[in-house]
Amino acid sequence: MSNFLNKSSFVLKNKQTYLKVYLAVSRKTNQALAIKVLKKDAVKQRKEVDNVMSERNVLVKSLNHPFLCKLHFSFQSTTKLYFVLDYINGGELFYHIQRERVFTETRTRFYAAQIASALGYLHSENIIYRDLKPENILLDSKGYAILTDFGLCKQNSASQSTTLTFCGTPEVSLYTHKLKFFKILFINGTWS
């Protein structure tokens, strides 16, 4: 086996405008890993630099919780940023909601408890997770919910009860703060 890696060493799992996610296998541990590759120019052009740095800073804190995606390491080239993360192979919760339409109450509680546990842990680390949606929750091979995408997180929030920045998914941001998040999901039909 060659010690050099090239594009054919990886499998493309997800492709978006400015990022790609590849499946790789560690030669040292034989563990499946996800490599998130972001184009620096596109990150700057989309004004996502702060979000990408926030995500990296949250991940670099060596978060140790079973329901949070872990960063193994990160590096960069002159044109790209690379995050080497846990590979979570069960798909987005959003996909499962669309496919199955209705979950049993037991299964819903199962996911809700895991998400609440992950959010509670982040809060204990003074991190506010501000992008909770089914697309940012992945299921692992055993069916556990894993929180991903830390780009909109607010760090060092212990001294503040609220944040002053406006962020979030555009369709959710259109609603006033008086509406409850889960009412929005029912209005849009996501979980109805």
One Martini backbone bead per residue (centre of mass of N, CA, C, O) as a GRO file, in nm:
protein
  192
    1MET     BB    1   0.096   0.036   0.023
    2SER     BB    2   0.071   0.354  -0.013
    3ASN     BB    3   0.165   0.672   0.143
    4PHE     BB    4  -0.010   0.804  -0.072
    5LEU     BB    5  -0.254   1.047  -0.141
    6ASN     BB    6  -0.562   1.066  -0.324
    7LYS     BB    7  -0.869   1.100  -0.457
    8SER     BB    8  -0.896   0.776  -0.485
    9SER     BB    9  -0.888   0.732  -0.158
   10PHE     BB   10  -1.186   0.849  -0.184
   11VAL     BB   11  -1.534   0.906  -0.094
   12LEU     BB   12  -1.802   1.069  -0.211
   13LYS     BB   13  -2.089   1.183  -0.004
   14ASN     BB   14  -2.088   1.513  -0.032
   15LYS     BB   15  -2.226   1.793  -0.228
   16GLN     BB   16  -2.156   2.132  -0.246
   17THR     BB   17  -2.069   2.432  -0.341
   18TYR     BB   18  -1.825   2.469  -0.089
   19LEU     BB   19  -1.852   2.151  -0.022
   20LYS     BB   20  -1.702   1.840   0.087
   21VAL     BB   21  -1.761   1.485   0.156
   22TYR     BB   22  -1.549   1.230   0.276
   23LEU     BB   23  -1.454   0.898   0.274
   24ALA     BB   24  -1.240   0.746   0.519
   25VAL     BB   25  -0.948   0.548   0.619
   26SER     BB   26  -0.762   0.464   0.870
   27ARG     BB   27  -0.447   0.322   0.880
   28LYS     BB   28  -0.414   0.291   1.190
   29THR     BB   29  -0.740   0.204   1.283
   30ASN     BB   30  -0.970   0.151   1.054
   31GLN     BB   31  -1.138   0.408   1.064
   32ALA     BB   32  -1.407   0.582   0.987
   33LEU     BB   33  -1.406   0.895   0.802
   34ALA     BB   34  -1.467   1.242   0.775
   35ILE     BB   35  -1.405   1.478   0.505
   36LYS     BB   36  -1.412   1.820   0.526
   37VAL     BB   37  -1.425   2.035   0.236
   38LEU     BB   38  -1.314   2.374   0.198
   39LYS     BB   39  -1.335   2.660   0.017
   40LYS     BB   40  -1.195   2.954   0.079
   41ASP     BB   41  -1.322   3.143  -0.131
   42ALA     BB   42  -1.618   3.060  -0.072
   43VAL     BB   43  -1.622   3.136   0.225
   44LYS     BB   44  -1.567   3.436   0.176
   45GLN     BB   45  -1.797   3.496  -0.030
   46ARG     BB   46  -2.024   3.388   0.191
   47LYS     BB   47  -1.948   3.487   0.476
   48GLU     BB   48  -1.819   3.212   0.662
   49VAL     BB   49  -1.570   3.249   0.845
   50ASP     BB   50  -1.691   3.265   1.133
   51ASN     BB   51  -1.837   2.990   1.122
   52VAL     BB   52  -1.590   2.812   1.068
   53MET     BB   53  -1.431   2.902   1.318
   54SER     BB   54  -1.643   2.822   1.524
   55GLU     BB   55  -1.651   2.525   1.459
   56ARG     BB   56  -1.355   2.465   1.513
   57ASN     BB   57  -1.344   2.571   1.808
   58VAL     BB   58  -1.549   2.373   1.919
   59LEU     BB   59  -1.412   2.107   1.823
   60VAL     BB   60  -1.123   2.163   1.962
   61LYS     BB   61  -1.232   2.120   2.265
   62SER     BB   62  -1.280   1.819   2.296
   63LEU     BB   63  -1.546   1.694   2.278
   64ASN     BB   64  -1.712   1.466   2.529
   65HIS     BB   65  -1.972   1.313   2.357
   66PRO     BB   66  -2.189   1.074   2.227
   67PHE     BB   67  -2.383   1.322   2.071
   68LEU     BB   68  -2.111   1.424   1.929
   69CYS     BB   69  -1.920   1.536   1.695
   70LYS     BB   70  -1.583   1.460   1.610
   71LEU     BB   71  -1.260   1.592   1.608
   72HIS     BB   72  -0.946   1.484   1.508
   73PHE     BB   73  -0.863   1.693   1.271
   74SER     BB   74  -0.686   1.973   1.116
   75PHE     BB   75  -0.636   2.140   0.793
   76GLN     BB   76  -0.434   2.308   0.529
   77SER     BB   77  -0.426   2.480   0.237
   78THR     BB   78  -0.420   2.731   0.012
   79THR     BB   79  -0.750   2.650  -0.074
   80LYS     BB   80  -0.811   2.459   0.186
   81LEU     BB   81  -1.024   2.298   0.423
   82TYR     BB   82  -0.984   2.048   0.693
   83PHE     BB   83  -1.211   1.804   0.837
   84VAL     BB   84  -1.172   1.542   1.074
   85LEU     BB   85  -1.435   1.315   1.127
   86ASP     BB   86  -1.679   1.152   1.215
   87TYR     BB   87  -1.848   0.876   1.086
   88ILE     BB   88  -2.198   0.907   1.001
   89ASN     BB   89  -2.416   0.644   0.853
   90GLY     BB   90  -2.754   0.704   0.902
   91GLY     BB   91  -2.826   0.984   0.852
   92GLU     BB   92  -3.063   1.207   0.849
   93LEU     BB   93  -3.336   1.284   1.024
   94PHE     BB   94  -3.490   1.408   0.788
   95TYR     BB   95  -3.499   1.153   0.616
   96HIS     BB   96  -3.661   0.979   0.825
   97ILE     BB   97  -3.906   1.162   0.836
   98GLN     BB   98  -3.983   1.147   0.536
   99ARG     BB   99  -4.001   0.833   0.514
  100GLU     BB  100  -4.192   0.776   0.790
  101ARG     BB  101  -4.346   1.051   0.915
  102VAL     BB  102  -4.369   0.852   1.181
  103PHE     BB  103  -4.306   0.823   1.519
  104THR     BB  104  -4.273   0.689   1.792
  105GLU     BB  105  -4.272   0.781   2.112
  106THR     BB  106  -4.017   0.628   2.193
  107ARG     BB  107  -3.834   0.732   1.966
  108THR     BB  108  -3.868   1.032   2.024
  109ARG     BB  109  -3.752   1.019   2.312
  110PHE     BB  110  -3.479   0.907   2.236
  111TYR     BB  111  -3.388   1.155   2.072
  112ALA     BB  112  -3.452   1.382   2.275
  113ALA     BB  113  -3.254   1.287   2.495
  114GLN     BB  114  -2.994   1.314   2.325
  115ILE     BB  115  -3.022   1.611   2.251
  116ALA     BB  116  -3.041   1.719   2.541
  117SER     BB  117  -2.768   1.611   2.631
  118ALA     BB  118  -2.595   1.766   2.426
  119LEU     BB  119  -2.693   2.052   2.503
  120GLY     BB  120  -2.616   2.037   2.802
  121TYR     BB  121  -2.316   2.003   2.754
  122LEU     BB  122  -2.266   2.262   2.599
  123HIS     BB  123  -2.365   2.449   2.828
  124SER     BB  124  -2.141   2.350   3.031
  125GLU     BB  125  -1.929   2.483   2.803
  126ASN     BB  126  -2.045   2.761   2.701
  127ILE     BB  127  -2.247   2.657   2.461
  128ILE     BB  128  -2.444   2.768   2.190
  129TYR     BB  129  -2.689   2.610   2.004
  130ARG     BB  130  -2.823   2.761   1.674
  131ASP     BB  131  -2.897   2.481   1.466
  132LEU     BB  132  -3.169   2.328   1.519
  133LYS     BB  133  -3.213   2.045   1.302
  134PRO     BB  134  -3.260   1.758   1.123
  135GLU     BB  135  -3.001   1.809   0.936
  136ASN     BB  136  -2.805   1.822   1.221
  137ILE     BB  137  -2.899   1.516   1.256
  138LEU     BB  138  -2.743   1.214   1.309
  139LEU     BB  139  -2.728   0.869   1.243
  140ASP     BB  140  -2.608   0.594   1.352
  141SER     BB  141  -2.564   0.249   1.329
  142LYS     BB  142  -2.751   0.233   1.615
  143GLY     BB  143  -2.954   0.507   1.620
  144TYR     BB  144  -2.806   0.749   1.715
  145ALA     BB  145  -2.794   1.083   1.801
  146ILE     BB  146  -2.602   1.335   1.616
  147LEU     BB  147  -2.447   1.630   1.652
  148THR     BB  148  -2.402   1.892   1.409
  149ASP     BB  149  -2.297   2.179   1.317
  150PHE     BB  150  -2.109   2.458   1.469
  151GLY     BB  151  -2.125   2.749   1.317
  152LEU     BB  152  -2.360   2.897   1.523
  153CYS     BB  153  -2.208   2.909   1.767
  154LYS     BB  154  -2.184   3.018   2.109
  155GLN     BB  155  -1.931   3.135   2.307
  156ASN     BB  156  -1.895   3.224   2.622
  157SER     BB  157  -2.213   3.236   2.771
  158ALA     BB  158  -2.229   3.262   3.090
  159SER     BB  159  -2.286   3.588   3.117
  160GLN     BB  160  -2.530   3.522   2.927
  161SER     BB  161  -2.878   3.486   2.850
  162THR     BB  162  -2.827   3.627   2.574
  163THR     BB  163  -2.815   3.706   2.238
  164LEU     BB  164  -2.739   3.958   1.970
  165THR     BB  165  -2.751   3.769   1.739
  166PHE     BB  166  -2.852   3.699   1.401
  167CYS     BB  167  -2.963   3.363   1.332
  168GLY     BB  168  -3.018   3.110   1.079
  169THR     BB  169  -3.260   2.976   0.919
  170PRO     BB  170  -3.439   3.152   0.702
  171GLU     BB  171  -3.732   3.028   0.749
  172VAL     BB  172  -3.710   3.074   1.064
  173SER     BB  173  -3.627   3.385   1.076
  174LEU     BB  174  -3.914   3.501   0.982
  175TYR     BB  175  -3.999   3.453   1.253
  176THR     BB  176  -4.095   3.520   1.549
  177HIS     BB  177  -3.991   3.478   1.882
  178LYS     BB  178  -4.283   3.389   1.988
  179LEU     BB  179  -4.244   3.139   1.849
  180LYS     BB  180  -4.225   2.815   1.851
  181PHE     BB  181  -4.027   2.588   1.708
  182PHE     BB  182  -4.238   2.348   1.684
  183LYS     BB  183  -4.455   2.513   1.539
  184ILE     BB  184  -4.296   2.558   1.283
  185LEU     BB  185  -4.279   2.261   1.201
  186PHE     BB  186  -4.588   2.225   1.173
  187ILE     BB  187  -4.645   2.451   0.968
  188ASN     BB  188  -4.434   2.326   0.749
  189GLY     BB  189  -4.464   1.993   0.784
  190THR     BB  190  -4.218   1.832   0.894
  191TRP     BB  191  -4.386   1.685   1.163
  192SER     BB  192  -4.692   1.611   1.050
   0.00000   0.00000   0.00000
